[in-house]
Amino acid sequence: MTSRRGRRLVPARLGLRDVAQVGSAGLRGRPVRVVLSALGIAIGIATMIAVVGISASSKAKLMRDLDRLGTNMLVVTPGQSFFADKEVKLPKSSPRMVGRIDGVEQVAATGGIGDVRVYRSEHIPKERTGGIKVNAATQSLKNTLRGSMATGTWLNGATGAYPSVVLGHSAAKRLGITEAGQRIWLGDEYYTVLGVLQPLPLAPEIDSSALVGWEAARKRLGFDGHPTTLYERSADDEVARVRELLARTVNPEAPHEVMVSDPSAALQAKTASEGAFSSLLLGLGGVALLVGGVGIANTMIISVLERKHEIGLRRSFGSTRGQIRIQFVTESLMLSGLGGLAGVALGALATSVYAGATSMPWTIPPWAPAGGFGATLVIGTIAGLYPAVRASKMSPTLALHAS
């Protein structure tokens, strides 16, 4: 038999339920302090989730626009001549010549009419142009740009020969035009507004333009017939080959005076540039998260000082130092976890509101809330270690007398 004197007392183990109960006891007793302490963590996580979500939503919108508008469009404009005093123009026949290139599916052109201005009425002072340019446009322009009408109709063979105009999205706003059928003063007479275009991300220059038919521009506005911009669409697998042929086809005598560009590259560059800006905002969110962690550590230290009597009683009834450490680390984890959950919810809500206000698809990568919540748990553990160790080292006798 083993004598009673030889036995060792073994402290009871704390189960998960016990750990949760003792860890949450301090939170239940100080709800206001809990809310204020968790607020710092919540702000940091909400900032990070919102930044990632808004950036992802913006990229999703850009990719959706690229899928809709296509990346198979090239733009041809006049380049520069070797002679500084020479004005470079695209040949009148260039739209027809580009259309003959094998692989080209659509061709459209616009021609600037430099001396003509457009106003809301003939009573507007001449100097108040509003930055609106007047351009002649071929009938194929809307389809080539894959544009759509916000209101009204596009130019056709009949209306394109008469004093009628289609306004770009920005031009209509500047003129105060909200619907088709209204009239504006263009050149020396009134033109009827046939319609207003939706914004064109691949051709922003059209947004601030007033577009008249090619024939009407020549007969009524003195247009010389030389296009200033060509828009060309080809099969996706033919874009590179067509690009090599465009300059020589448009102007065989001086291909160096022709500039060919890819407007979709600007949207792709915008998608890439948003990542750098998001990294900066993520850094700011990380700073807020660290500040929240410092706040939790401070709260836990104060909690330890205020609860010396409780610590002394638990130690007197047999709680080990390890169990005291677990209690305060668990409390810190719960505090940061509450802040993390609130932050994820607030960040998702902010992203949803912004996406709805800007007509973007609501997108949050799954790793963002998971990573954000995981970061709060790590910070909660680190913030609770020192207070937990300090609490576990208290002498039960001194702790009881300090109350």
Coordinates of C-alpha atoms in Angstrom, one line a residue:
M1 CA 0.0 0.0 0.0
T2 CA 1.1 3.5 -0.6
S3 CA 0.9 5.8 2.3
R4 CA -1.2 8.9 2.2
R5 CA 1.9 10.9 3.1
G6 CA 3.6 9.8 -0.1
R7 CA 0.8 10.9 -2.5
R8 CA 1.1 14.1 -4.5
L9 CA -1.9 16.4 -5.1
V10 CA -2.5 16.9 -8.8
P11 CA -4.5 20.0 -9.8
A12 CA -7.6 19.5 -11.9
R13 CA -7.2 20.1 -15.6
L14 CA -9.2 22.8 -17.2
G15 CA -11.4 21.7 -20.1
L16 CA -12.2 23.9 -23.1
R17 CA -15.5 24.9 -21.5
D18 CA -13.8 25.8 -18.3
V19 CA -11.2 27.9 -20.1
A20 CA -13.9 29.7 -22.0
Q21 CA -15.8 30.4 -18.8
V22 CA -12.9 31.8 -16.8
G23 CA -11.6 33.7 -19.9
S24 CA -14.9 35.4 -20.5
A25 CA -15.5 36.3 -16.9
G26 CA -13.5 39.4 -17.1
L27 CA -15.2 40.5 -20.3
R28 CA -18.7 40.1 -18.9
G29 CA -17.8 42.2 -15.9
R30 CA -16.5 45.2 -17.9
P31 CA -18.6 45.5 -21.1
V32 CA -17.8 49.2 -21.8
R33 CA -14.1 48.6 -21.5
V34 CA -14.4 45.6 -23.8
V35 CA -16.2 47.6 -26.5
L36 CA -13.7 50.4 -26.4
S37 CA -10.7 48.1 -26.4
A38 CA -12.1 46.0 -29.3
L39 CA -12.8 49.1 -31.3
G40 CA -9.2 49.7 -32.2
I41 CA -8.9 46.1 -33.5
A42 CA -12.2 46.5 -35.3
I43 CA -11.1 49.7 -37.1
G44 CA -7.8 48.2 -38.2
I45 CA -9.5 45.0 -39.6
A46 CA -12.3 47.0 -41.2
T47 CA -9.8 49.2 -42.9
M48 CA -7.9 46.3 -44.3
I49 CA -11.0 44.4 -45.4
A50 CA -12.5 47.5 -47.0
V51 CA -9.3 48.3 -48.9
V52 CA -8.9 44.8 -50.2
G53 CA -12.6 44.5 -51.0
I54 CA -12.8 47.8 -52.8
S55 CA -9.6 47.1 -54.8
A56 CA -10.9 43.7 -55.7
S57 CA -14.3 45.0 -56.7
S58 CA -12.7 47.8 -58.8
K59 CA -10.5 45.2 -60.6
A60 CA -13.5 43.0 -61.2
K61 CA -15.3 45.9 -62.8
L62 CA -12.3 46.7 -65.0
M63 CA -12.0 43.1 -66.0
R64 CA -15.7 43.0 -66.8
D65 CA -15.4 46.1 -68.8
L66 CA -12.4 44.7 -70.7
D67 CA -14.3 41.5 -71.4
R68 CA -17.3 43.5 -72.7
L69 CA -15.2 46.1 -74.7
G70 CA -12.6 43.7 -75.9
T71 CA -8.8 44.0 -76.2
N72 CA -8.8 43.6 -79.9
M73 CA -9.2 47.3 -80.8
L74 CA -6.4 49.5 -82.1
V75 CA -6.4 53.3 -82.6
V76 CA -4.7 55.1 -85.4
T77 CA -3.8 58.8 -85.1
P78 CA -1.5 61.2 -87.0
G79 CA 2.1 61.0 -85.8
Q80 CA 4.9 63.6 -86.2
S81 CA 6.8 64.5 -89.3
F82 CA 10.5 65.0 -89.7
F83 CA 9.7 68.6 -90.6
A84 CA 8.4 70.7 -87.7
D85 CA 6.3 73.0 -89.9
K86 CA 4.5 70.2 -91.7
E87 CA 0.9 69.3 -90.6
V88 CA 0.4 65.6 -90.6
K89 CA -3.0 64.3 -91.7
L90 CA -4.3 60.8 -92.3
P91 CA -5.3 60.2 -96.0
K92 CA -9.0 60.5 -96.8
S93 CA -8.9 56.9 -98.1
S94 CA -7.4 55.4 -94.9
P95 CA -10.6 53.9 -93.5
R96 CA -11.3 52.1 -96.7
M97 CA -7.7 50.9 -97.0
V98 CA -7.6 49.6 -93.4
G99 CA -10.9 47.7 -94.0
R100 CA -9.1 45.7 -96.7
I101 CA -6.5 44.3 -94.4
D102 CA -7.0 40.6 -93.9
G103 CA -8.3 40.0 -90.3
V104 CA -9.8 43.4 -89.8
E105 CA -13.5 43.1 -88.8
Q106 CA -14.6 46.7 -88.2
V107 CA -13.3 50.2 -89.0
A108 CA -14.7 53.5 -87.9
A109 CA -13.3 57.1 -88.1
T110 CA -13.8 60.5 -86.6
G111 CA -12.6 63.8 -88.0
G112 CA -11.9 66.9 -85.9
I113 CA -13.6 70.2 -87.0
G114 CA -11.3 72.6 -85.2
D115 CA -13.0 75.9 -85.8
V116 CA -16.5 74.9 -85.0
R117 CA -17.9 75.1 -81.4
V118 CA -21.1 74.0 -79.8
Y119 CA -23.2 75.8 -77.3
R120 CA -26.5 75.3 -75.4
S121 CA -28.0 78.2 -77.4
E122 CA -26.9 81.0 -79.6
H123 CA -27.0 83.4 -76.7
I124 CA -24.0 81.8 -74.9
P125 CA -20.8 83.8 -75.0
K126 CA -18.4 82.5 -77.6
E127 CA -15.5 82.0 -75.2
R128 CA -17.5 79.5 -73.0
T129 CA -16.9 76.4 -75.1
G130 CA -17.0 74.0 -72.2
G131 CA -14.1 72.0 -73.7
I132 CA -16.5 70.2 -76.1
K133 CA -15.0 69.3 -79.5
V134 CA -17.0 68.8 -82.7
N135 CA -16.1 65.7 -84.7
A136 CA -17.4 64.1 -87.9
A137 CA -18.2 60.5 -87.3
T138 CA -18.8 57.5 -89.6
Q139 CA -21.9 55.4 -89.0
S140 CA -19.9 52.4 -87.9
L141 CA -18.4 54.3 -84.9
K142 CA -20.8 53.1 -82.2
N143 CA -20.6 49.5 -83.1
T144 CA -16.8 49.5 -83.5
L145 CA -16.4 51.1 -80.0
R146 CA -19.1 48.7 -78.7
G147 CA -20.9 51.7 -77.3
S148 CA -24.5 52.0 -76.3
M149 CA -27.0 54.8 -76.1
A150 CA -28.0 56.4 -72.8
T151 CA -31.0 57.9 -74.6
G152 CA -32.1 58.4 -78.2
T153 CA -30.6 56.9 -81.3
W154 CA -27.3 56.8 -83.2
L155 CA -26.6 58.5 -86.6
N156 CA -27.8 56.6 -89.7
G157 CA -27.7 57.2 -93.4
A158 CA -30.6 59.7 -93.3
T159 CA -29.9 61.7 -90.2
G160 CA -26.2 61.8 -90.8
A161 CA -26.7 64.1 -93.8
Y162 CA -28.8 66.7 -91.9
P163 CA -28.2 69.0 -88.9
S164 CA -28.4 66.4 -86.2
V165 CA -25.9 65.5 -83.5
V166 CA -25.1 62.7 -81.0
L167 CA -23.4 63.8 -77.8
G168 CA -20.8 62.1 -75.7
H169 CA -21.7 61.4 -72.1
S170 CA -19.6 64.3 -70.6
A171 CA -20.6 66.7 -73.4
A172 CA -24.3 66.2 -72.7
K173 CA -23.7 66.9 -69.0
R174 CA -21.8 70.1 -69.8
L175 CA -24.6 71.3 -72.1
G176 CA -27.4 70.3 -69.8
I177 CA -28.9 67.9 -72.3
T178 CA -30.9 65.1 -70.6
E179 CA -32.9 63.6 -73.5
A180 CA -33.1 63.3 -77.3
G181 CA -35.0 65.9 -79.3
Q182 CA -33.5 69.0 -77.7
R183 CA -31.6 71.5 -79.8
I184 CA -28.1 73.0 -79.4
W185 CA -26.3 75.7 -81.3
L186 CA -23.5 74.2 -83.4
G187 CA -21.6 76.3 -85.9
D188 CA -24.1 78.9 -87.2
E189 CA -27.3 76.9 -86.8
Y190 CA -29.3 74.7 -84.4
Y191 CA -28.8 71.0 -84.5
T192 CA -31.2 68.4 -83.2
V193 CA -29.8 66.0 -80.5
L194 CA -30.5 62.5 -81.7
G195 CA -29.1 60.8 -78.6
V196 CA -26.5 60.7 -75.9
L197 CA -23.9 57.9 -75.6
Q198 CA -23.0 56.0 -72.5
P199 CA -19.4 56.5 -71.3
L200 CA -16.8 54.8 -73.4
P201 CA -13.8 53.6 -71.3
L202 CA -11.7 52.7 -74.4
A203 CA -12.4 56.1 -76.2
P204 CA -12.6 58.8 -73.5
E205 CA -12.1 61.5 -76.2
I206 CA -15.6 60.6 -77.5
D207 CA -17.2 61.3 -74.2
S208 CA -16.5 65.1 -74.5
S209 CA -17.4 65.3 -78.2
A210 CA -20.4 66.4 -80.3
L211 CA -20.6 64.0 -83.2
V212 CA -22.2 64.9 -86.5
G213 CA -22.6 62.8 -89.7
W214 CA -19.7 62.6 -92.1
E215 CA -21.6 64.1 -95.0
A216 CA -23.3 66.8 -92.9
A217 CA -19.8 67.8 -91.6
R218 CA -18.5 68.2 -95.1
K219 CA -21.5 70.1 -96.5
R220 CA -22.4 72.3 -93.6
L221 CA -19.2 72.7 -91.4
G222 CA -16.4 72.8 -93.9
F223 CA -14.9 69.5 -92.9
D224 CA -12.0 68.5 -95.2
G225 CA -12.7 64.8 -95.1
H226 CA -9.4 63.8 -93.5
P227 CA -9.9 61.5 -90.5
T228 CA -8.1 62.4 -87.3
T229 CA -8.7 59.1 -85.5
L230 CA -9.3 55.6 -86.9
Y231 CA -10.7 52.8 -84.7
E232 CA -10.1 49.3 -85.9
R233 CA -11.2 45.9 -84.5
S234 CA -9.7 42.6 -85.7
A235 CA -9.9 39.0 -84.6
D236 CA -8.1 38.4 -81.3
D237 CA -5.4 36.2 -82.8
E238 CA -4.8 38.7 -85.6
V239 CA -4.2 41.9 -83.5
A240 CA -0.4 41.7 -83.5
R241 CA -0.2 41.0 -87.2
V242 CA -2.7 43.8 -88.1
R243 CA -0.8 46.2 -85.9
E244 CA 2.4 45.7 -87.9
L245 CA 0.5 46.4 -91.1
L246 CA -1.6 49.4 -90.1
A247 CA 1.0 52.2 -90.5
R248 CA 2.1 51.1 -93.9
T249 CA -1.5 50.6 -95.0
V250 CA -2.7 54.0 -93.8
N251 CA 0.2 56.0 -95.3
P252 CA 2.5 53.9 -97.5
E253 CA 4.6 56.9 -98.4
A254 CA 5.3 57.9 -94.8
P255 CA 4.4 55.2 -92.3
H256 CA 6.5 56.9 -89.7
E257 CA 3.9 59.7 -89.7
V258 CA 1.2 57.2 -88.3
M259 CA 0.8 56.4 -84.7
V260 CA -0.9 53.1 -83.6
S261 CA -2.0 52.6 -80.0
D262 CA -3.9 50.0 -77.9
P263 CA -6.4 51.8 -75.7
S264 CA -7.1 48.6 -73.6
A265 CA -3.5 48.8 -72.3
A266 CA -4.5 51.9 -70.3
L267 CA -7.3 49.9 -68.5
Q268 CA -4.8 47.1 -67.8
A269 CA -2.3 49.5 -66.5
K270 CA -4.9 51.0 -64.2
T271 CA -5.7 47.6 -62.8
A272 CA -2.0 47.0 -62.0
S273 CA -1.5 50.5 -60.5
E274 CA -4.4 50.0 -58.1
G275 CA -2.4 47.2 -56.4
A276 CA 0.4 49.7 -55.3
F277 CA -2.2 52.1 -53.9
S278 CA -3.9 49.3 -52.1
S279 CA -0.6 48.3 -50.5
L280 CA -0.2 51.7 -49.0
L281 CA -3.7 51.7 -47.5
L282 CA -3.2 48.1 -46.2
G283 CA -0.1 49.5 -44.4
L284 CA -2.2 52.1 -42.8
G285 CA -4.7 49.5 -41.7
G286 CA -1.9 47.4 -40.3
V287 CA -0.8 50.4 -38.2
A288 CA -4.3 50.8 -36.9
L289 CA -4.3 47.1 -36.1
L290 CA -1.1 47.4 -34.1
V291 CA -2.4 50.4 -32.2
G292 CA -5.4 48.2 -31.3
G293 CA -3.1 45.5 -30.1
V294 CA -1.3 48.0 -27.8
G295 CA -4.7 49.0 -26.5
I296 CA -5.6 45.4 -25.7
A297 CA -2.3 44.9 -23.9
N298 CA -2.9 48.0 -21.9
T299 CA -6.4 46.9 -21.0
M300 CA -5.2 43.5 -19.9
I301 CA -2.5 45.0 -17.7
I302 CA -5.1 47.2 -16.0
S303 CA -7.3 44.2 -15.6
V304 CA -4.6 42.2 -13.9
L305 CA -4.0 45.1 -11.4
E306 CA -7.7 45.4 -10.7
R307 CA -8.2 41.7 -10.2
K308 CA -5.4 40.9 -7.7
H309 CA -8.0 39.6 -5.2
E310 CA -9.5 37.2 -7.7
I311 CA -6.1 36.0 -8.7
G312 CA -5.1 35.5 -5.1
L313 CA -8.3 33.5 -4.4
R314 CA -7.9 31.2 -7.4
R315 CA -4.3 30.5 -6.5
S316 CA -5.3 29.8 -2.9
F317 CA -7.9 27.3 -4.1
G318 CA -5.3 25.4 -6.1
S319 CA -5.1 27.1 -9.6
T320 CA -1.6 26.7 -11.0
R321 CA 0.4 29.5 -12.6
G322 CA -0.2 27.9 -16.0
Q323 CA -4.0 28.0 -15.5
I324 CA -3.8 31.7 -14.5
R325 CA -1.8 32.4 -17.7
I326 CA -4.3 30.5 -19.8
Q327 CA -7.1 32.5 -18.2
F328 CA -5.7 35.9 -19.2
V329 CA -4.4 34.8 -22.6
T330 CA -7.9 33.4 -23.4
E331 CA -9.4 36.7 -22.2
S332 CA -7.1 38.6 -24.5
L333 CA -7.9 36.3 -27.4
M334 CA -11.6 36.7 -26.9
L335 CA -11.3 40.5 -26.7
S336 CA -9.3 40.7 -30.0
G337 CA -11.5 38.0 -31.6
L338 CA -14.6 40.2 -30.9
G339 CA -12.9 43.1 -32.4
G340 CA -11.8 41.0 -35.4
L341 CA -15.3 39.8 -36.1
A342 CA -16.7 43.3 -35.9
G343 CA -14.0 44.5 -38.2
V344 CA -14.7 41.9 -40.8
A345 CA -18.4 42.7 -40.7
L346 CA -17.8 46.5 -40.9
G347 CA -15.2 46.1 -43.8
A348 CA -17.6 43.9 -45.8
L349 CA -20.4 46.4 -45.2
A350 CA -18.3 49.3 -46.3
T351 CA -17.3 47.4 -49.4
S352 CA -20.9 46.6 -50.2
V353 CA -22.0 50.2 -49.8
Y354 CA -19.1 51.5 -52.0
A355 CA -19.7 48.8 -54.7
G356 CA -23.4 49.6 -54.8
A357 CA -22.8 53.4 -55.0
T358 CA -20.4 53.0 -57.9
S359 CA -22.1 50.1 -59.7
M360 CA -19.3 47.7 -59.2
P361 CA -19.6 44.0 -58.4
W362 CA -19.2 43.3 -54.7
T363 CA -16.0 41.2 -54.4
I364 CA -14.0 40.2 -51.3
P365 CA -11.3 37.6 -51.7
P366 CA -11.8 34.8 -49.1
W367 CA -8.3 35.1 -47.8
A368 CA -8.9 38.7 -46.7
P369 CA -11.4 38.0 -43.8
A370 CA -9.6 34.8 -42.9
G371 CA -6.2 36.5 -42.9
G372 CA -7.6 39.5 -41.0
F373 CA -9.2 37.5 -38.3
G374 CA -6.1 35.3 -38.0
A375 CA -4.0 38.5 -37.5
T376 CA -6.3 39.6 -34.7
L377 CA -5.8 36.3 -32.9
V378 CA -2.0 36.5 -33.3
I379 CA -2.1 40.1 -31.9
G380 CA -4.4 39.1 -29.1
T381 CA -2.1 36.3 -28.1
I382 CA 1.0 38.6 -28.1
A383 CA -0.9 41.4 -26.3
G384 CA -2.0 39.0 -23.6
L385 CA 1.3 37.2 -22.9
Y386 CA 2.9 39.8 -20.6
P387 CA -0.2 40.5 -18.5
A388 CA -0.8 36.7 -18.2
V389 CA 2.8 36.0 -17.1
R390 CA 2.6 38.9 -14.6
A391 CA -0.6 37.6 -13.2
S392 CA 0.7 34.1 -12.8
K393 CA 3.8 35.3 -10.8
M394 CA 1.7 37.0 -8.2
S395 CA 2.0 35.6 -4.7
P396 CA -1.4 34.5 -3.4
T397 CA -0.8 36.0 0.0
L398 CA 0.3 39.4 -1.3
A399 CA -2.5 39.4 -3.9
L400 CA -5.2 38.8 -1.2
H401 CA -3.7 41.5 1.1
A402 CA -3.5 44.0 -1.8
S403 CA -7.3 44.0 -2.4

